[in-house]
mmCIF file of C-alpha atoms in Angstrom:
data_model
loop_
_atom_site.group_PDB
_atom_site.id
_atom_site.type_symbol
_atom_site.label_atom_id
_atom_site.label_comp_id
_atom_site.label_asym_id
_atom_site.label_seq_id
_atom_site.Cartn_x
_atom_site.Cartn_y
_atom_site.Cartn_z
ATOM 1 C CA UNK A 1 -42.009 -42.403 22.159
ATOM 2 C CA UNK A 2 -40.536 -45.445 23.876
ATOM 3 C CA UNK A 3 -37.032 -45.133 25.291
ATOM 4 C CA UNK A 4 -35.001 -48.352 25.391
ATOM 5 C CA UNK A 5 -32.396 -49.421 27.937
ATOM 6 C CA UNK A 6 -30.445 -52.570 28.836
ATOM 7 C CA UNK A 7 -30.316 -53.702 25.209
ATOM 8 C CA UNK A 8 -27.908 -56.340 23.922
ATOM 9 C CA UNK A 9 -25.066 -55.696 21.469
ATOM 10 C CA UNK A 10 -26.212 -54.395 18.074
ATOM 11 C CA UNK A 11 -27.138 -56.962 15.429
ATOM 12 C CA UNK A 12 -26.545 -56.912 11.694
ATOM 13 C CA UNK A 13 -28.961 -57.531 8.852
ATOM 14 C CA UNK A 14 -27.230 -60.860 8.201
ATOM 15 C CA UNK A 15 -27.806 -61.947 11.829
ATOM 16 C CA UNK A 16 -31.498 -61.114 11.417
ATOM 17 C CA UNK A 17 -31.589 -63.102 8.160
ATOM 18 C CA UNK A 18 -30.000 -66.033 9.985
ATOM 19 C CA UNK A 19 -32.732 -66.101 12.641
ATOM 20 C CA UNK A 20 -35.382 -65.658 9.930
ATOM 21 C CA UNK A 21 -34.034 -68.791 8.224
ATOM 22 C CA UNK A 22 -34.022 -70.602 11.563
ATOM 23 C CA UNK A 23 -37.652 -69.680 12.249
ATOM 24 C CA UNK A 24 -38.718 -70.112 8.593
ATOM 25 C CA UNK A 25 -40.344 -66.671 8.826
ATOM 26 C CA UNK A 26 -39.763 -63.352 7.113
ATOM 27 C CA UNK A 27 -39.992 -60.674 9.787
ATOM 28 C CA UNK A 28 -42.013 -57.516 9.048
ATOM 29 C CA UNK A 29 -39.819 -54.569 8.028
ATOM 30 C CA UNK A 30 -40.724 -52.376 11.022
ATOM 31 C CA UNK A 31 -39.649 -55.133 13.400
ATOM 32 C CA UNK A 32 -36.383 -55.735 11.516
ATOM 33 C CA UNK A 33 -35.652 -52.002 11.621
ATOM 34 C CA UNK A 34 -36.307 -52.045 15.361
ATOM 35 C CA UNK A 35 -33.916 -54.969 15.896
ATOM 36 C CA UNK A 36 -31.209 -53.102 14.002
ATOM 37 C CA UNK A 37 -31.731 -50.056 16.219
ATOM 38 C CA UNK A 38 -32.395 -51.779 19.566
ATOM 39 C CA UNK A 39 -31.701 -55.414 20.224
ATOM 40 C CA UNK A 40 -33.984 -56.469 23.065
ATOM 41 C CA UNK A 41 -34.083 -54.639 26.369
ATOM 42 C CA UNK A 42 -36.645 -52.758 28.388
ATOM 43 C CA UNK A 43 -38.643 -49.716 27.406
ATOM 44 C CA UNK A 44 -40.353 -46.776 29.041
ATOM 45 C CA UNK A 45 -43.289 -46.325 28.844
ATOM 46 C CA UNK A 46 -44.200 -50.000 28.818
ATOM 47 C CA UNK A 47 -47.954 -50.425 29.494
ATOM 48 C CA UNK A 48 -50.257 -51.511 26.671
ATOM 49 C CA UNK A 49 -54.001 -52.063 26.439
ATOM 50 C CA UNK A 50 -56.035 -54.541 24.454
ATOM 51 C CA UNK A 51 -59.500 -56.062 24.257
ATOM 52 C CA UNK A 52 -59.595 -59.515 25.847
ATOM 53 C CA UNK A 53 -62.943 -61.091 25.031
ATOM 54 C CA UNK A 54 -64.862 -57.830 25.382
ATOM 55 C CA UNK A 55 -63.022 -56.560 28.443
ATOM 56 C CA UNK A 56 -60.399 -53.820 28.243
ATOM 57 C CA UNK A 57 -57.234 -55.286 29.694
ATOM 58 C CA UNK A 58 -53.725 -53.990 30.158
ATOM 59 C CA UNK A 59 -50.329 -55.522 30.659
ATOM 60 C CA UNK A 60 -46.697 -54.472 30.769
ATOM 61 C CA UNK A 61 -43.818 -55.166 28.414
ATOM 62 C CA UNK A 62 -41.240 -56.624 30.774
ATOM 63 C CA UNK A 63 -38.485 -57.390 28.223
ATOM 64 C CA UNK A 64 -38.128 -57.362 24.454
ATOM 65 C CA UNK A 65 -36.409 -60.487 23.167
ATOM 66 C CA UNK A 66 -32.919 -60.102 21.721
ATOM 67 C CA UNK A 67 -30.789 -61.859 19.147
ATOM 68 C CA UNK A 68 -27.818 -63.041 21.189
ATOM 69 C CA UNK A 69 -26.319 -66.237 22.636
ATOM 70 C CA UNK A 70 -27.751 -65.861 26.142
ATOM 71 C CA UNK A 71 -30.575 -67.889 27.669
ATOM 72 C CA UNK A 72 -32.578 -65.098 29.256
ATOM 73 C CA UNK A 73 -34.828 -63.087 26.934
ATOM 74 C CA UNK A 74 -33.300 -64.650 23.823
ATOM 75 C CA UNK A 75 -35.396 -64.638 20.659
ATOM 76 C CA UNK A 76 -33.965 -68.000 19.557
ATOM 77 C CA UNK A 77 -34.598 -69.639 22.941
ATOM 78 C CA UNK A 78 -38.195 -68.372 22.925
ATOM 79 C CA UNK A 79 -38.731 -69.725 19.416
ATOM 80 C CA UNK A 80 -37.318 -73.072 20.573
ATOM 81 C CA UNK A 81 -39.609 -73.137 23.620
ATOM 82 C CA UNK A 82 -42.869 -71.958 22.053
ATOM 83 C CA UNK A 83 -42.586 -73.117 18.455
ATOM 84 C CA UNK A 84 -40.107 -75.990 18.082
ATOM 85 C CA UNK A 85 -40.123 -78.070 21.288
ATOM 86 C CA UNK A 86 -43.909 -77.670 21.432
ATOM 87 C CA UNK A 87 -46.201 -76.012 18.919
ATOM 88 C CA UNK A 88 -47.761 -73.518 21.331
ATOM 89 C CA UNK A 89 -48.721 -70.826 18.803
ATOM 90 C CA UNK A 90 -49.527 -70.568 15.102
ATOM 91 C CA UNK A 91 -46.541 -71.182 12.831
ATOM 92 C CA UNK A 92 -46.616 -67.617 11.494
ATOM 93 C CA UNK A 93 -46.503 -65.982 14.970
ATOM 94 C CA UNK A 94 -43.189 -64.799 16.386
ATOM 95 C CA UNK A 95 -42.708 -64.007 20.080
ATOM 96 C CA UNK A 96 -40.982 -60.615 20.407
ATOM 97 C CA UNK A 97 -41.427 -59.693 24.090
ATOM 98 C CA UNK A 98 -42.974 -60.937 27.325
ATOM 99 C CA UNK A 99 -44.849 -59.532 30.263
ATOM 100 C CA UNK A 100 -43.965 -60.265 33.920
ATOM 101 C CA UNK A 101 -46.515 -63.117 34.072
ATOM 102 C CA UNK A 102 -45.031 -65.210 31.268
ATOM 103 C CA UNK A 103 -47.433 -64.085 28.569
ATOM 104 C CA UNK A 104 -45.991 -63.053 25.218
ATOM 105 C CA UNK A 105 -46.255 -60.169 22.830
ATOM 106 C CA UNK A 106 -46.111 -61.590 19.306
ATOM 107 C CA UNK A 107 -45.890 -60.273 15.774
ATOM 108 C CA UNK A 108 -47.575 -61.994 12.872
ATOM 109 C CA UNK A 109 -45.396 -62.922 9.917
ATOM 110 C CA UNK A 110 -48.431 -64.353 8.102
ATOM 111 C CA UNK A 111 -50.028 -63.098 4.914
ATOM 112 C CA UNK A 112 -53.460 -62.064 6.198
ATOM 113 C CA UNK A 113 -52.270 -60.047 9.211
ATOM 114 C CA UNK A 114 -48.595 -59.381 8.510
ATOM 115 C CA UNK A 115 -47.048 -57.101 11.110
ATOM 116 C CA UNK A 116 -50.040 -57.169 13.481
ATOM 117 C CA UNK A 117 -49.145 -57.312 17.177
ATOM 118 C CA UNK A 118 -50.926 -59.738 19.520
ATOM 119 C CA UNK A 119 -50.979 -60.622 23.215
ATOM 120 C CA UNK A 120 -50.551 -64.393 23.736
ATOM 121 C CA UNK A 121 -52.202 -65.515 26.973
ATOM 122 C CA UNK A 122 -50.602 -68.684 28.338
ATOM 123 C CA UNK A 123 -53.571 -69.322 30.636
ATOM 124 C CA UNK A 124 -55.830 -69.842 27.601
ATOM 125 C CA UNK A 125 -53.269 -71.965 25.780
ATOM 126 C CA UNK A 126 -54.307 -73.837 22.640
ATOM 127 C CA UNK A 127 -52.842 -77.177 21.552
ATOM 128 C CA UNK A 128 -51.667 -76.253 18.074
ATOM 129 C CA UNK A 129 -50.750 -79.864 17.374
ATOM 130 C CA UNK A 130 -54.522 -80.350 17.087
ATOM 131 C CA UNK A 131 -55.839 -76.841 16.314
ATOM 132 C CA UNK A 132 -55.226 -75.060 13.038
ATOM 133 C CA UNK A 133 -52.957 -72.041 12.666
ATOM 134 C CA UNK A 134 -56.061 -69.892 12.218
ATOM 135 C CA UNK A 135 -57.128 -70.533 15.849
ATOM 136 C CA UNK A 136 -56.511 -67.195 17.584
ATOM 137 C CA UNK A 137 -58.539 -68.035 20.705
ATOM 138 C CA UNK A 138 -55.616 -67.178 23.030
ATOM 139 C CA UNK A 139 -54.281 -64.309 20.887
ATOM 140 C CA UNK A 140 -55.630 -60.811 21.415
ATOM 141 C CA UNK A 141 -55.079 -57.999 18.936
ATOM 142 C CA UNK A 142 -53.013 -55.067 20.221
ATOM 143 C CA UNK A 143 -51.925 -53.026 17.180
ATOM 144 C CA UNK A 144 -51.877 -53.093 13.379
ATOM 145 C CA UNK A 145 -48.081 -52.802 13.219
ATOM 146 C CA UNK A 146 -44.967 -52.599 15.349
ATOM 147 C CA UNK A 147 -44.541 -48.816 15.235
ATOM 148 C CA UNK A 148 -48.180 -48.264 16.227
ATOM 149 C CA UNK A 149 -47.648 -50.659 19.138
ATOM 150 C CA UNK A 150 -44.609 -48.711 20.388
ATOM 151 C CA UNK A 151 -46.459 -45.402 19.943
ATOM 152 C CA UNK A 152 -49.425 -46.710 21.964
ATOM 153 C CA UNK A 153 -47.366 -47.600 25.051
ATOM 154 C CA UNK A 154 -48.261 -45.574 28.131
ATOM 155 C CA UNK A 155 -46.846 -45.080 31.624
ATOM 156 C CA UNK A 156 -48.169 -46.857 34.713
ATOM 157 C CA UNK A 157 -49.548 -43.616 36.079
ATOM 158 C CA UNK A 158 -51.906 -42.963 33.096
#
């Protein structure tokens, strides 16, 4: 079970609804429940594994994004950067955390894979102004839902 630290002030359901309206997305219930319990921060354990084009790869959750007015690790600022200023991911993807290298952990708010967790690799970036929202060529499946993702996190020493 992941233990969270350095979280921001608690958020309310209405604050989550406000950011959902801003992003034009309805967040999966497990993620909303998580935001109500922990708003951003770091977790231990924090290592996750995924298949990247046939190779088992791992990365580290550096910070979960928070709903707050700050610039660093802010959910709204990340949405602005990756979805509004430039369309750098499918419309239905929501960045929820990042690794130390600037890659993102995202949750799908789409119909076909709602709640699925993906690793977004910035080095394989897709121009979504030209590609369709079904282009997942720089998104790698991690887990079928948020709780499964948290449960799958392991320590560095494993």
